[in-house]
Each structure stands twice: as C-alpha cells, then as structure tokens.
PDB file of C-alpha atoms in Angstrom:
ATOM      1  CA  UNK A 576      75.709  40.282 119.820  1.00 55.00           C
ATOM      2  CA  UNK A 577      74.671  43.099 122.119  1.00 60.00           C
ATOM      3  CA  UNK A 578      73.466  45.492 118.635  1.00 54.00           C
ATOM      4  CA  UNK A 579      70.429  47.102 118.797  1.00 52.00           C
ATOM      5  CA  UNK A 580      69.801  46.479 114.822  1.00 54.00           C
ATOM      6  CA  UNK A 581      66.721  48.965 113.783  1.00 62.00           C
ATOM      7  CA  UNK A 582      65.623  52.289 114.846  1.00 65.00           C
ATOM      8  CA  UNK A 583      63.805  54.707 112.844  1.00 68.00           C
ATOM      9  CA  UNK A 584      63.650  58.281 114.175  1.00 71.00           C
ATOM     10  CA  UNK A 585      60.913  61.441 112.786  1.00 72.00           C
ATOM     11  CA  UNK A 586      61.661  64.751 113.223  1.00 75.00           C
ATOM     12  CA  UNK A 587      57.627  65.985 113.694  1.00 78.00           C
ATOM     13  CA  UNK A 588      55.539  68.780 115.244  1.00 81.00           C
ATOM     14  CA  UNK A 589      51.936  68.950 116.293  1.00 83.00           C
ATOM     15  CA  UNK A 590      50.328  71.712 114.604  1.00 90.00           C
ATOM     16  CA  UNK A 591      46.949  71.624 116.025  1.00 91.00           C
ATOM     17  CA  UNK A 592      45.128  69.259 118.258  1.00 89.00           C
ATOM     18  CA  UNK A 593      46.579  66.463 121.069  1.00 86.00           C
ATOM     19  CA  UNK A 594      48.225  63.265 120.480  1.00 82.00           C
ATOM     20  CA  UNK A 595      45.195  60.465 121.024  1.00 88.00           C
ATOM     21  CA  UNK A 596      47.034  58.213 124.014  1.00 86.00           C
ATOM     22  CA  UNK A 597      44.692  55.484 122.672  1.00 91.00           C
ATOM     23  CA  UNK A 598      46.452  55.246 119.042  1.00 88.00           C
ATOM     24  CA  UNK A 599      48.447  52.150 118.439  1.00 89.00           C
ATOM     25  CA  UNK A 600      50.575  51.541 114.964  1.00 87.00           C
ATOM     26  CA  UNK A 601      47.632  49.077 112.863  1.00 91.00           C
ATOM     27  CA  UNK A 602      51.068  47.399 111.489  1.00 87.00           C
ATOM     28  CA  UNK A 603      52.970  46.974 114.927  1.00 84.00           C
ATOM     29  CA  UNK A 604      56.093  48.686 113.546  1.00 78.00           C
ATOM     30  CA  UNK A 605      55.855  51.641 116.151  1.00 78.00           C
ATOM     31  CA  UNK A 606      55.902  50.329 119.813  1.00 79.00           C
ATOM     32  CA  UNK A 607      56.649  53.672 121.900  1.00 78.00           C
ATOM     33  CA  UNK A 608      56.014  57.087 120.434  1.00 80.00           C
ATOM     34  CA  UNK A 609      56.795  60.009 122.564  1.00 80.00           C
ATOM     35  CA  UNK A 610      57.360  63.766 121.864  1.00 82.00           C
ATOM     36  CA  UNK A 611      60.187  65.754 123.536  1.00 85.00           C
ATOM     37  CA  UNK A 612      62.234  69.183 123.329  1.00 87.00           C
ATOM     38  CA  UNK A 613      65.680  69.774 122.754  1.00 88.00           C
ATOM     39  CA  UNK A 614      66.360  70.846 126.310  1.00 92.00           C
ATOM     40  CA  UNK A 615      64.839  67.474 127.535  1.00 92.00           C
ATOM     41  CA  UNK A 616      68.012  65.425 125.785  1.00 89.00           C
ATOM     42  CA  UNK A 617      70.307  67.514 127.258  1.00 90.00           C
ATOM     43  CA  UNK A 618      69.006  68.378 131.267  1.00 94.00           C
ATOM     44  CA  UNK A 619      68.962  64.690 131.115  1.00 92.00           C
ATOM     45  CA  UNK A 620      64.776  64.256 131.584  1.00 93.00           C
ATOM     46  CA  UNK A 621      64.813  61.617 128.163  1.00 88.00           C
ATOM     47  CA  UNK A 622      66.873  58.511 128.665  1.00 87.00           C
ATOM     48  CA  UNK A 623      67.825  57.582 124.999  1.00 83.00           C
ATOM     49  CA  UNK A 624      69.283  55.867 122.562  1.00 78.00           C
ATOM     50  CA  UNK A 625      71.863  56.401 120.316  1.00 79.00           C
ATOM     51  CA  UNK A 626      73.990  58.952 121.426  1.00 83.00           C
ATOM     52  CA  UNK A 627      73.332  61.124 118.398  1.00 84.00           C
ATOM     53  CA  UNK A 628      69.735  61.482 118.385  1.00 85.00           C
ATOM     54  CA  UNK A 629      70.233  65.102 119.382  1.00 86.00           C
ATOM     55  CA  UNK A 630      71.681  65.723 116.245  1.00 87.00           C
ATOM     56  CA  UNK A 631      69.698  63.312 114.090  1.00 82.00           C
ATOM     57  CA  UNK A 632      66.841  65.481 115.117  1.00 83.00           C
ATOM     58  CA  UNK A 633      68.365  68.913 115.421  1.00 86.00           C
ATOM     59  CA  UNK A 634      71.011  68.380 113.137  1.00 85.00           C
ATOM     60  CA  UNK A 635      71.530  69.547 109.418  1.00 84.00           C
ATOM     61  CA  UNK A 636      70.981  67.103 106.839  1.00 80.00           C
ATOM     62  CA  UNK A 637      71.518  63.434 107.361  1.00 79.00           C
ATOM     63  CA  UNK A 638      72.992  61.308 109.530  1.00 78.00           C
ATOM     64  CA  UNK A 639      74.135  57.673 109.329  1.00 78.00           C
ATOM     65  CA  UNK A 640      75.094  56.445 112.864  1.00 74.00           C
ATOM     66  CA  UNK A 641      77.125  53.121 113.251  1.00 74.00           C
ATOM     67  CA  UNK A 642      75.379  50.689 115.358  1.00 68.00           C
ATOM     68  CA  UNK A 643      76.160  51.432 118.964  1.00 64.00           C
ATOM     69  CA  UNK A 644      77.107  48.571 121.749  1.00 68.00           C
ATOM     70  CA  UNK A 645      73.911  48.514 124.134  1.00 62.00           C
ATOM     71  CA  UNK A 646      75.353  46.358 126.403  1.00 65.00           C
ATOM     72  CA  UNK A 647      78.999  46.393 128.211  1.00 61.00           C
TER      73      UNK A 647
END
C-alpha cells in the first residue's frame, strides 16, 4: 500500500556515560537507535521519517501523525 504502519519515537538524554555500540534490543523490536540534535533535523544532516518528528520530539504535548505515503 506504500504505508509505513509502526514507528515508535523517545524523546531521551544521556545523563552520564556512552551509548554501548554493541547493545542490540533482546526482543528485536528496536532495529536502529541513533541520537541527534535539533539542529541536525533541520541543516538537513538526519534523513527522516515522518515529517513531524521535529515536533514529536520538540514539540508540546502529544502528537498523533496520520500515516504518511513513503512511496510516490
């Protein structure tokens, strides 16, 4: 159909410590984890998907996003 049907998003910081590159999600839910800034959405250094993640993560309060055609 072209619908990208699942994607959950966390808002998160790292507080102390790194991130281990070796971790992997014991339940196979999480396939790519990766930590960015604001600034890297928009100069264009993440490419990304859906077009509101900027403001699912920067936002206030929640955000319900219609499913958005991945493929033209």
């Amino acid at each position: 159909t072209g619908f990208h049907q699942v994607e959950v998003f966390f808002r998160a910081r790292i507080t102390a410590g790194t991130l281990d590159p070796a971790w992997r999600d014991p339940e196979a839910v999480v396939t790519d984890r990766r930590f960015f800034a604001r600034d890297d959405l928009a100069l264009g250094r993440v490419r990304f998907k859906p077009g509101s993640l900027g403001q699912a993560a920067w936002g206030e309060g929640l955000l319900y996003d219609p499913l958005e055609r991945l493929v033209r």
